[in-house]
Amino acid sequence: MDAAAERKLFSFYPDWASLTLGVFVCQACSLLHRSIPHISRVKSVQDTWDASEVELVAAMGNSAAKAKYEQKVPAFYYRPTHTDCKLLREQWIRAKYERNEFEFIEKQEPYSAGYREGFLWKRGRDNGQFLSRKFVLSEREGALKYFNKQDARDPKAVMKIETLNATFQPAKIGNPCGLQITYLKDNSTRNIFVYHSDAKEMVDWFNAIRAARFHYLQVAFPGASDEELVPKLTRNFMKEGFMEKTGPKHTEGFKKRWFTMDDRRLMYFKDPLDAYARGEVFIGSKENSYTVLSGLPPSTQGYHWNHGITIVTPDRKFLFACETEAEQRDWIAAFQRVINRPMRPQEYAVEAHFKHKP
C-alpha cells in the first residue's frame, strides 16, 4: 500500500486501532481493549506502522469485523454507546471479541432462555445494608421475584415484567456493577438497588430483563416491529439531581429533595437510594396545558437556592429551586422535551390516576 492510500485509509477512522482484530476504535474504547490484551492489541494511528500492520487492518476493517463478531446479536441485547457506563461498554467488547457470544447462539443462553435465577446483593429498604437475596426471573410467570431467605416458599416481592425497568447506576449505588430496578406497585414507583461482584453476571441479568420485556411486548403488540419495541425495553432516566421544593400552598419552607425524571413521572425522594418516592408529579404535554417556566412567582418565599422553576399543570403549579443556573437550564430542557411530546393514549390513563390521588 502506498503512502497516499495509507493516509486515505486512516483519514476516515478514529485515532486508535486493534492490530489483532483489525478494527479502528475511539480513544475510550481503546482503553477497554487494553484490558483484554490476549484478544486485542491496540496502537495509535499516530505511531509508526509497518507494512504488515497496515495490511492486516486493511484486510479486515470495521464493516467486515461487525459482520463477523455481531452476526447474531439478539434484537433485545443492549448495544452501548459512548455515553454508557464502563461496565456496559467493556462487557459488550468482551462479549464480541473474547466470548464470541454473537457467533454462537448457545452462548446466549444465560440471558435468552426465558428463565434465570441467582443471588444478587440487594440494598435493604430500612437499614441500607446490602444483603444476598435470591432472584428469579420467569417469562412464563411474567415476573421478577426475590426472596428474603434461600429456602423461602413465598417471595418478598413480585415485580411484573409489564412495568419492569432496569438502569445501571454505578455512581449512585457506589458500585461499578450497581443496577437500579424499578417497577410499579399500586401505580407508584418502587426502587430496588442491586449489584453482583461479577460484571458479566450483572450484564446478563440486565439483558435477561430486556429479553423478558421484549417477549412480553411482542405478545402485547403483535403488529409492532423490533425497531418499535426495542426502545421500550429499558430506559435511562431523563435527569436526576437535587432541587428544592415547596408544598401545594406555596407557603411552606422549601426542602431539599432528590428528583428523578422517568419519562412523564417526576419523582422526589429524601435520599437518592430511597425505595419509595415521597411524591410523584405527572408531566403532560403542551396540548394538555402543561408548561414549564423559568423563575418563581414574585411572592414566593422560603427558598435557599435562587434559580427557580415553575411547572404549570391544569390543576396547580409546582415550584422548584436549583442550586446553579446550569442545573436550572438542564432541568428546564428535560421538562420541555417531555412537554413538547404529544401524549400517547395510555398516558391519559396515568394522568387520570394522578388527578384522583388523595
mmCIF file of C-alpha atoms in Angstrom:
data_model
loop_
_atom_site.group_PDB
_atom_site.id
_atom_site.type_symbol
_atom_site.label_atom_id
_atom_site.label_comp_id
_atom_site.label_asym_id
_atom_site.label_seq_id
_atom_site.Cartn_x
_atom_site.Cartn_y
_atom_site.Cartn_z
ATOM 1 C CA MET A 1 0.000 0.000 0.000
ATOM 2 C CA ASP A 2 1.463 3.398 -0.991
ATOM 3 C CA ALA A 3 1.595 6.422 1.350
ATOM 4 C CA ALA A 4 -1.418 8.150 -0.252
ATOM 5 C CA ALA A 5 -3.609 5.071 0.152
ATOM 6 C CA GLU A 6 -2.441 4.657 3.740
ATOM 7 C CA ARG A 7 -3.373 8.278 4.588
ATOM 8 C CA LYS A 8 -6.756 7.794 2.945
ATOM 9 C CA LEU A 9 -7.363 4.636 4.983
ATOM 10 C CA PHE A 10 -6.583 6.387 8.286
ATOM 11 C CA SER A 11 -8.379 9.659 7.486
ATOM 12 C CA PHE A 12 -11.862 8.152 7.949
ATOM 13 C CA TYR A 13 -11.295 6.445 11.311
ATOM 14 C CA PRO A 14 -10.645 7.244 14.970
ATOM 15 C CA ASP A 15 -7.130 7.575 16.325
ATOM 16 C CA TRP A 16 -6.678 4.018 17.575
ATOM 17 C CA ALA A 17 -6.807 0.547 16.069
ATOM 18 C CA SER A 18 -6.700 -3.038 17.262
ATOM 19 C CA LEU A 19 -3.961 -4.758 15.334
ATOM 20 C CA THR A 20 -5.158 -8.232 16.280
ATOM 21 C CA LEU A 21 -8.840 -7.650 15.471
ATOM 22 C CA GLY A 22 -8.295 -5.358 12.507
ATOM 23 C CA VAL A 23 -10.701 -2.621 13.651
ATOM 24 C CA PHE A 24 -10.453 1.083 14.378
ATOM 25 C CA VAL A 25 -11.689 2.248 17.800
ATOM 26 C CA CYS A 26 -12.193 5.532 19.633
ATOM 27 C CA GLN A 27 -9.906 6.543 22.491
ATOM 28 C CA ALA A 28 -12.407 5.492 25.189
ATOM 29 C CA CYS A 29 -12.792 2.037 23.648
ATOM 30 C CA SER A 30 -9.039 1.712 23.171
ATOM 31 C CA LEU A 31 -8.667 1.810 26.957
ATOM 32 C CA LEU A 32 -11.174 -1.029 27.281
ATOM 33 C CA HIS A 33 -9.422 -3.038 24.573
ATOM 34 C CA ARG A 34 -6.223 -2.753 26.615
ATOM 35 C CA SER A 35 -7.982 -4.706 29.391
ATOM 36 C CA ILE A 36 -8.109 -7.786 27.118
ATOM 37 C CA PRO A 37 -4.515 -7.830 25.757
ATOM 38 C CA HIS A 38 -4.776 -11.550 24.992
ATOM 39 C CA ILE A 39 -7.515 -10.676 22.498
ATOM 40 C CA SER A 40 -6.793 -7.139 21.341
ATOM 41 C CA ARG A 41 -3.509 -5.239 20.931
ATOM 42 C CA VAL A 42 -4.119 -1.547 20.257
ATOM 43 C CA LYS A 43 -1.934 1.013 18.578
ATOM 44 C CA SER A 44 -2.296 4.714 17.845
ATOM 45 C CA VAL A 45 -2.559 5.687 14.197
ATOM 46 C CA GLN A 46 -0.103 8.472 15.021
ATOM 47 C CA ASP A 47 2.610 5.872 15.685
ATOM 48 C CA THR A 48 4.798 4.357 13.001
ATOM 49 C CA TRP A 49 3.172 1.333 11.396
ATOM 50 C CA ASP A 50 4.960 -1.339 9.439
ATOM 51 C CA ALA A 51 3.509 -2.716 6.223
ATOM 52 C CA SER A 52 2.179 -5.920 7.772
ATOM 53 C CA GLU A 53 0.165 -3.988 10.371
ATOM 54 C CA VAL A 54 -1.387 -1.761 7.718
ATOM 55 C CA GLU A 55 -2.265 -4.759 5.546
ATOM 56 C CA LEU A 56 -3.903 -6.567 8.486
ATOM 57 C CA VAL A 57 -6.228 -3.680 9.343
ATOM 58 C CA ALA A 58 -6.952 -3.013 5.679
ATOM 59 C CA ALA A 59 -7.851 -6.676 5.151
ATOM 60 C CA MET A 60 -10.457 -6.732 7.935
ATOM 61 C CA GLY A 61 -11.858 -3.267 8.678
ATOM 62 C CA ASN A 62 -14.811 -2.320 10.854
ATOM 63 C CA SER A 63 -17.561 -3.432 8.470
ATOM 64 C CA ALA A 64 -16.158 -6.917 7.978
ATOM 65 C CA ALA A 65 -15.481 -7.249 11.713
ATOM 66 C CA LYS A 66 -19.052 -6.257 12.523
ATOM 67 C CA ALA A 67 -20.380 -8.827 10.057
ATOM 68 C CA LYS A 68 -18.318 -11.497 11.804
ATOM 69 C CA TYR A 69 -18.484 -10.612 15.501
ATOM 70 C CA GLU A 70 -22.050 -9.193 15.571
ATOM 71 C CA GLN A 71 -23.738 -11.592 13.168
ATOM 72 C CA LYS A 72 -26.248 -12.964 15.717
ATOM 73 C CA VAL A 73 -26.827 -10.170 18.230
ATOM 74 C CA PRO A 74 -30.370 -10.642 19.628
ATOM 75 C CA ALA A 75 -32.711 -7.726 18.994
ATOM 76 C CA PHE A 76 -33.175 -7.208 22.736
ATOM 77 C CA TYR A 77 -29.443 -7.171 23.580
ATOM 78 C CA TYR A 78 -28.319 -3.733 24.697
ATOM 79 C CA ARG A 79 -25.749 -2.149 22.390
ATOM 80 C CA PRO A 80 -23.959 0.503 24.461
ATOM 81 C CA THR A 81 -22.888 3.909 23.221
ATOM 82 C CA HIS A 82 -20.026 6.141 24.330
ATOM 83 C CA THR A 83 -22.313 7.724 26.956
ATOM 84 C CA ASP A 84 -22.979 4.439 28.782
ATOM 85 C CA CYS A 85 -21.133 3.290 31.893
ATOM 86 C CA LYS A 86 -17.801 1.488 31.629
ATOM 87 C CA LEU A 87 -19.360 -1.825 32.696
ATOM 88 C CA LEU A 88 -21.726 -1.998 29.714
ATOM 89 C CA ARG A 89 -19.080 -0.914 27.208
ATOM 90 C CA GLU A 90 -16.454 -3.346 28.497
ATOM 91 C CA GLN A 91 -18.831 -6.317 28.610
ATOM 92 C CA TRP A 92 -20.022 -5.534 25.073
ATOM 93 C CA ILE A 93 -16.412 -5.701 23.870
ATOM 94 C CA ARG A 94 -15.748 -8.902 25.812
ATOM 95 C CA ALA A 95 -18.993 -10.484 24.585
ATOM 96 C CA LYS A 96 -17.999 -9.813 20.975
ATOM 97 C CA TYR A 97 -14.295 -10.490 20.870
ATOM 98 C CA GLU A 98 -13.470 -12.616 23.931
ATOM 99 C CA ARG A 99 -16.545 -14.823 24.396
ATOM 100 C CA ASN A 100 -17.810 -14.772 20.763
ATOM 101 C CA GLU A 101 -21.382 -14.670 22.065
ATOM 102 C CA PHE A 102 -22.812 -13.364 18.822
ATOM 103 C CA GLU A 103 -21.290 -16.037 16.621
ATOM 104 C CA PHE A 104 -22.682 -18.985 18.592
ATOM 105 C CA ILE A 105 -26.299 -18.747 19.783
ATOM 106 C CA GLU A 106 -25.800 -21.358 22.521
ATOM 107 C CA LYS A 107 -23.535 -18.873 24.327
ATOM 108 C CA GLN A 108 -26.528 -16.526 24.736
ATOM 109 C CA GLU A 109 -28.459 -18.961 26.943
ATOM 110 C CA PRO A 110 -27.776 -17.062 30.241
ATOM 111 C CA TYR A 111 -29.973 -14.162 29.097
ATOM 112 C CA SER A 112 -32.193 -15.636 26.369
ATOM 113 C CA ALA A 113 -33.614 -18.782 27.978
ATOM 114 C CA GLY A 114 -36.703 -17.091 29.426
ATOM 115 C CA TYR A 115 -35.785 -18.133 32.970
ATOM 116 C CA ARG A 116 -32.953 -17.017 35.220
ATOM 117 C CA GLU A 117 -32.245 -17.386 38.899
ATOM 118 C CA GLY A 118 -29.331 -16.450 41.108
ATOM 119 C CA PHE A 119 -28.173 -14.352 44.026
ATOM 120 C CA LEU A 120 -27.665 -10.597 43.976
ATOM 121 C CA TRP A 121 -26.632 -8.198 46.691
ATOM 122 C CA LYS A 122 -29.742 -6.103 47.436
ATOM 123 C CA ARG A 123 -29.880 -2.912 49.453
ATOM 124 C CA GLY A 124 -32.175 -3.104 52.478
ATOM 125 C CA ARG A 125 -35.075 -0.664 52.385
ATOM 126 C CA ASP A 126 -34.721 0.464 56.006
ATOM 127 C CA ASN A 127 -31.134 -0.126 57.122
ATOM 128 C CA GLY A 128 -29.306 0.481 53.841
ATOM 129 C CA GLN A 129 -27.235 -2.708 54.160
ATOM 130 C CA PHE A 130 -26.625 -4.889 51.117
ATOM 131 C CA LEU A 131 -27.625 -8.498 51.743
ATOM 132 C CA SER A 132 -27.550 -11.546 49.465
ATOM 133 C CA ARG A 133 -31.008 -12.291 48.074
ATOM 134 C CA LYS A 134 -32.276 -14.921 45.664
ATOM 135 C CA PHE A 135 -33.828 -13.515 42.475
ATOM 136 C CA VAL A 136 -35.926 -15.451 39.957
ATOM 137 C CA LEU A 137 -36.923 -14.079 36.548
ATOM 138 C CA SER A 138 -39.613 -16.102 34.763
ATOM 139 C CA GLU A 139 -41.116 -15.108 31.432
ATOM 140 C CA ARG A 140 -43.753 -17.813 31.863
ATOM 141 C CA GLU A 141 -44.912 -16.241 35.134
ATOM 142 C CA GLY A 142 -44.420 -12.738 33.761
ATOM 143 C CA ALA A 143 -42.481 -11.599 36.796
ATOM 144 C CA LEU A 144 -39.172 -10.988 38.546
ATOM 145 C CA LYS A 145 -39.264 -12.132 42.176
ATOM 146 C CA TYR A 146 -36.879 -12.037 45.075
ATOM 147 C CA PHE A 147 -36.784 -13.985 48.313
ATOM 148 C CA ASN A 148 -35.501 -12.870 51.719
ATOM 149 C CA LYS A 149 -34.453 -16.393 52.672
ATOM 150 C CA GLN A 150 -32.852 -19.051 50.488
ATOM 151 C CA ASP A 151 -35.468 -21.675 51.377
ATOM 152 C CA ALA A 152 -38.450 -19.305 51.454
ATOM 153 C CA ARG A 153 -41.524 -20.520 49.579
ATOM 154 C CA ASP A 154 -43.126 -17.116 49.129
ATOM 155 C CA PRO A 155 -41.320 -14.195 47.502
ATOM 156 C CA LYS A 156 -40.767 -10.908 49.327
ATOM 157 C CA ALA A 157 -41.737 -9.009 46.189
ATOM 158 C CA VAL A 158 -43.240 -9.822 42.787
ATOM 159 C CA MET A 159 -42.356 -7.371 40.019
ATOM 160 C CA LYS A 160 -44.456 -7.690 36.897
ATOM 161 C CA ILE A 161 -42.497 -7.661 33.663
ATOM 162 C CA GLU A 162 -45.140 -5.275 32.300
ATOM 163 C CA THR A 163 -43.826 -2.347 34.409
ATOM 164 C CA LEU A 164 -40.244 -3.507 34.989
ATOM 165 C CA ASN A 165 -37.278 -1.257 34.203
ATOM 166 C CA ALA A 166 -33.549 -1.553 34.864
ATOM 167 C CA THR A 167 -30.782 1.028 34.532
ATOM 168 C CA PHE A 168 -27.149 0.922 35.607
ATOM 169 C CA GLN A 169 -26.345 3.435 38.357
ATOM 170 C CA PRO A 170 -22.739 2.802 39.463
ATOM 171 C CA ALA A 171 -22.170 6.280 40.921
ATOM 172 C CA LYS A 172 -25.452 6.441 42.824
ATOM 173 C CA ILE A 173 -25.159 2.910 44.246
ATOM 174 C CA GLY A 174 -21.428 3.180 44.859
ATOM 175 C CA ASN A 175 -20.541 0.011 42.949
ATOM 176 C CA PRO A 176 -19.337 -0.359 39.333
ATOM 177 C CA CYS A 177 -21.932 -3.124 38.841
ATOM 178 C CA GLY A 178 -24.781 -1.260 40.538
ATOM 179 C CA LEU A 179 -28.185 -1.735 38.884
ATOM 180 C CA GLN A 180 -31.391 0.111 39.785
ATOM 181 C CA ILE A 181 -34.558 -1.896 39.159
ATOM 182 C CA THR A 182 -37.902 -0.112 39.217
ATOM 183 C CA TYR A 183 -41.468 -1.328 38.952
ATOM 184 C CA LEU A 184 -44.952 -0.078 39.745
ATOM 185 C CA LYS A 185 -46.667 -1.134 42.951
ATOM 186 C CA ASP A 186 -50.202 0.250 43.327
ATOM 187 C CA ASN A 187 -49.273 2.592 40.458
ATOM 188 C CA SER A 188 -46.409 4.115 42.477
ATOM 189 C CA THR A 189 -42.755 3.586 41.661
ATOM 190 C CA ARG A 190 -40.706 1.191 43.813
ATOM 191 C CA ASN A 191 -36.890 1.145 43.608
ATOM 192 C CA ILE A 192 -34.613 -1.822 44.230
ATOM 193 C CA PHE A 193 -30.824 -1.412 44.197
ATOM 194 C CA VAL A 194 -28.662 -4.471 43.472
ATOM 195 C CA TYR A 195 -25.187 -5.458 42.376
ATOM 196 C CA HIS A 196 -23.041 -8.527 41.751
ATOM 197 C CA SER A 197 -19.279 -8.824 42.059
ATOM 198 C CA ASP A 198 -19.080 -10.446 38.617
ATOM 199 C CA ALA A 199 -19.523 -7.918 35.810
ATOM 200 C CA LYS A 200 -20.699 -10.473 33.248
ATOM 201 C CA GLU A 201 -23.285 -11.810 35.703
ATOM 202 C CA MET A 202 -24.745 -8.343 36.206
ATOM 203 C CA VAL A 203 -24.929 -7.544 32.499
ATOM 204 C CA ASP A 204 -26.506 -10.961 31.857
ATOM 205 C CA TRP A 205 -29.235 -10.105 34.387
ATOM 206 C CA PHE A 206 -29.772 -6.772 32.649
ATOM 207 C CA ASN A 207 -30.149 -8.377 29.231
ATOM 208 C CA ALA A 208 -32.343 -11.166 30.637
ATOM 209 C CA ILE A 209 -34.721 -8.454 31.877
ATOM 210 C CA ARG A 210 -34.625 -6.839 28.430
ATOM 211 C CA ALA A 211 -35.347 -10.221 26.796
ATOM 212 C CA ALA A 212 -38.342 -10.775 29.094
ATOM 213 C CA ARG A 213 -39.639 -7.295 28.320
ATOM 214 C CA PHE A 214 -39.123 -7.855 24.593
ATOM 215 C CA HIS A 215 -41.086 -11.098 24.533
ATOM 216 C CA TYR A 216 -43.841 -9.573 26.688
ATOM 217 C CA LEU A 217 -44.185 -6.614 24.302
ATOM 218 C CA GLN A 218 -44.202 -8.895 21.255
ATOM 219 C CA VAL A 219 -47.345 -10.514 22.679
ATOM 220 C CA ALA A 220 -48.885 -7.233 23.850
ATOM 221 C CA PHE A 221 -48.259 -5.516 20.486
ATOM 222 C CA PRO A 222 -48.286 -8.314 17.859
ATOM 223 C CA GLY A 223 -48.083 -5.952 14.890
ATOM 224 C CA ALA A 224 -45.112 -3.947 16.152
ATOM 225 C CA SER A 225 -41.663 -4.285 14.588
ATOM 226 C CA ASP A 226 -38.467 -4.934 16.520
ATOM 227 C CA GLU A 227 -37.415 -1.336 15.825
ATOM 228 C CA GLU A 228 -40.581 -0.104 17.544
ATOM 229 C CA LEU A 229 -40.249 -2.414 20.556
ATOM 230 C CA VAL A 230 -36.534 -2.192 21.374
ATOM 231 C CA PRO A 231 -36.633 1.432 22.679
ATOM 232 C CA LYS A 232 -39.353 0.354 25.139
ATOM 233 C CA LEU A 233 -37.360 -2.461 26.780
ATOM 234 C CA THR A 234 -35.414 -0.433 29.333
ATOM 235 C CA ARG A 235 -34.756 3.258 29.710
ATOM 236 C CA ASN A 236 -32.306 5.545 31.434
ATOM 237 C CA PHE A 237 -33.759 8.357 33.487
ATOM 238 C CA MET A 238 -34.029 11.656 31.644
ATOM 239 C CA LYS A 239 -32.440 13.554 34.520
ATOM 240 C CA GLU A 240 -31.660 13.190 38.208
ATOM 241 C CA GLY A 241 -30.367 15.552 40.881
ATOM 242 C CA PHE A 242 -31.177 17.681 43.890
ATOM 243 C CA MET A 243 -33.682 20.520 43.821
ATOM 244 C CA GLU A 244 -35.668 22.319 46.481
ATOM 245 C CA LYS A 245 -39.460 22.096 46.558
ATOM 246 C CA THR A 246 -42.340 23.586 48.487
ATOM 247 C CA GLY A 247 -45.825 22.270 49.217
ATOM 248 C CA PRO A 248 -49.113 22.805 47.367
ATOM 249 C CA LYS A 249 -49.974 26.013 49.275
ATOM 250 C CA HIS A 250 -46.582 27.556 48.398
ATOM 251 C CA THR A 251 -46.319 28.849 51.979
ATOM 252 C CA GLU A 252 -44.222 26.021 53.400
ATOM 253 C CA GLY A 253 -40.454 26.326 53.502
ATOM 254 C CA PHE A 254 -38.539 24.793 50.605
ATOM 255 C CA LYS A 255 -36.940 21.406 51.326
ATOM 256 C CA LYS A 256 -34.023 19.779 49.526
ATOM 257 C CA ARG A 257 -35.066 16.594 47.747
ATOM 258 C CA TRP A 258 -33.574 14.165 45.220
ATOM 259 C CA PHE A 259 -35.548 14.262 41.956
ATOM 260 C CA THR A 260 -35.766 11.642 39.228
ATOM 261 C CA MET A 261 -37.363 12.332 35.854
ATOM 262 C CA ASP A 262 -38.549 8.979 34.463
ATOM 263 C CA ASP A 263 -40.431 9.628 31.245
ATOM 264 C CA ARG A 264 -43.532 11.573 32.373
ATOM 265 C CA ARG A 265 -43.092 10.801 36.084
ATOM 266 C CA LEU A 266 -41.192 13.351 38.158
ATOM 267 C CA MET A 267 -40.442 11.672 41.498
ATOM 268 C CA TYR A 268 -38.828 13.134 44.579
ATOM 269 C CA PHE A 269 -37.042 11.363 47.410
ATOM 270 C CA LYS A 270 -35.470 12.383 50.688
ATOM 271 C CA ASP A 271 -32.427 10.272 49.769
ATOM 272 C CA PRO A 272 -31.291 9.105 46.290
ATOM 273 C CA LEU A 273 -31.414 5.462 47.454
ATOM 274 C CA ASP A 274 -34.894 5.528 48.973
ATOM 275 C CA ALA A 275 -37.128 2.622 47.995
ATOM 276 C CA TYR A 276 -40.242 4.761 47.612
ATOM 277 C CA ALA A 277 -40.759 8.305 46.364
ATOM 278 C CA ARG A 278 -42.146 10.908 48.766
ATOM 279 C CA GLY A 279 -44.290 12.078 45.881
ATOM 280 C CA GLU A 280 -44.733 11.937 42.119
ATOM 281 C CA VAL A 281 -45.792 14.575 39.605
ATOM 282 C CA PHE A 282 -47.203 13.751 36.184
ATOM 283 C CA ILE A 283 -45.799 15.915 33.379
ATOM 284 C CA GLY A 284 -48.182 16.031 30.428
ATOM 285 C CA SER A 285 -47.933 17.796 27.086
ATOM 286 C CA LYS A 286 -48.369 21.409 25.998
ATOM 287 C CA GLU A 287 -51.539 20.422 24.139
ATOM 288 C CA ASN A 288 -52.957 19.496 27.550
ATOM 289 C CA SER A 289 -51.994 22.799 29.228
ATOM 290 C CA TYR A 290 -48.665 21.778 30.788
ATOM 291 C CA THR A 291 -45.887 24.380 30.666
ATOM 292 C CA VAL A 292 -42.525 24.984 32.309
ATOM 293 C CA LEU A 293 -41.349 28.482 33.238
ATOM 294 C CA SER A 294 -38.023 29.852 34.392
ATOM 295 C CA GLY A 295 -38.254 31.502 37.817
ATOM 296 C CA LEU A 296 -40.769 31.555 40.662
ATOM 297 C CA PRO A 297 -43.861 33.742 41.299
ATOM 298 C CA PRO A 298 -42.817 37.117 42.801
ATOM 299 C CA SER A 299 -44.452 36.440 46.169
ATOM 300 C CA THR A 300 -42.590 33.152 46.748
ATOM 301 C CA GLN A 301 -40.554 32.902 49.949
ATOM 302 C CA GLY A 302 -38.607 30.280 51.873
ATOM 303 C CA TYR A 303 -36.201 29.062 49.204
ATOM 304 C CA HIS A 304 -32.418 28.857 49.664
ATOM 305 C CA TRP A 305 -31.397 28.285 46.058
ATOM 306 C CA ASN A 306 -32.017 31.175 43.678
ATOM 307 C CA HIS A 307 -32.660 29.505 40.331
ATOM 308 C CA GLY A 308 -36.362 28.751 40.278
ATOM 309 C CA ILE A 309 -38.569 26.639 38.031
ATOM 310 C CA THR A 310 -42.361 26.681 37.840
ATOM 311 C CA ILE A 311 -44.276 23.795 36.299
ATOM 312 C CA VAL A 312 -47.848 24.693 35.425
ATOM 313 C CA THR A 313 -50.369 21.843 35.187
ATOM 314 C CA PRO A 314 -54.136 22.008 34.593
ATOM 315 C CA ASP A 315 -54.686 21.689 38.363
ATOM 316 C CA ARG A 316 -51.876 23.587 40.099
ATOM 317 C CA LYS A 317 -48.361 24.999 39.974
ATOM 318 C CA PHE A 318 -45.290 23.155 41.237
ATOM 319 C CA LEU A 319 -42.382 25.287 42.443
ATOM 320 C CA PHE A 320 -38.746 24.145 42.473
ATOM 321 C CA ALA A 321 -35.372 25.807 43.006
ATOM 322 C CA CYS A 322 -31.952 24.770 41.686
ATOM 323 C CA GLU A 323 -28.550 25.482 43.172
ATOM 324 C CA THR A 324 -26.948 26.660 39.929
ATOM 325 C CA GLU A 325 -28.077 28.275 36.710
ATOM 326 C CA ALA A 326 -26.662 25.316 34.760
ATOM 327 C CA GLU A 327 -28.818 22.878 36.749
ATOM 328 C CA GLN A 328 -31.859 25.084 36.205
ATOM 329 C CA ARG A 329 -31.166 25.141 32.468
ATOM 330 C CA ASP A 330 -30.750 21.344 32.303
ATOM 331 C CA TRP A 331 -33.947 20.660 34.259
ATOM 332 C CA ILE A 332 -35.984 23.066 32.136
ATOM 333 C CA ALA A 333 -34.646 21.396 28.974
ATOM 334 C CA ALA A 334 -35.648 17.951 30.317
ATOM 335 C CA PHE A 335 -39.140 19.156 31.241
ATOM 336 C CA GLN A 336 -39.519 20.872 27.878
ATOM 337 C CA ARG A 337 -38.643 17.701 25.955
ATOM 338 C CA VAL A 338 -41.453 15.859 27.715
ATOM 339 C CA ILE A 339 -43.972 18.683 27.414
ATOM 340 C CA ASN A 340 -43.256 19.076 23.682
ATOM 341 C CA ARG A 341 -44.058 15.395 23.072
ATOM 342 C CA PRO A 342 -47.751 14.600 22.455
ATOM 343 C CA MET A 343 -49.292 12.218 24.976
ATOM 344 C CA ARG A 344 -49.910 8.625 23.958
ATOM 345 C CA PRO A 345 -53.400 7.160 24.567
ATOM 346 C CA GLN A 346 -52.234 5.034 27.522
ATOM 347 C CA GLU A 347 -50.677 8.084 29.184
ATOM 348 C CA TYR A 348 -54.101 9.672 29.635
ATOM 349 C CA ALA A 349 -54.983 6.823 31.999
ATOM 350 C CA VAL A 350 -51.818 7.519 34.013
ATOM 351 C CA GLU A 351 -52.694 11.219 34.147
ATOM 352 C CA ALA A 352 -56.200 10.388 35.367
ATOM 353 C CA HIS A 353 -54.745 8.288 38.195
ATOM 354 C CA PHE A 354 -52.550 11.183 39.338
ATOM 355 C CA LYS A 355 -55.533 13.534 39.358
ATOM 356 C CA HIS A 356 -57.508 11.159 41.594
ATOM 357 C CA LYS A 357 -54.712 10.536 44.085
ATOM 358 C CA PRO A 358 -55.790 11.538 47.617
#
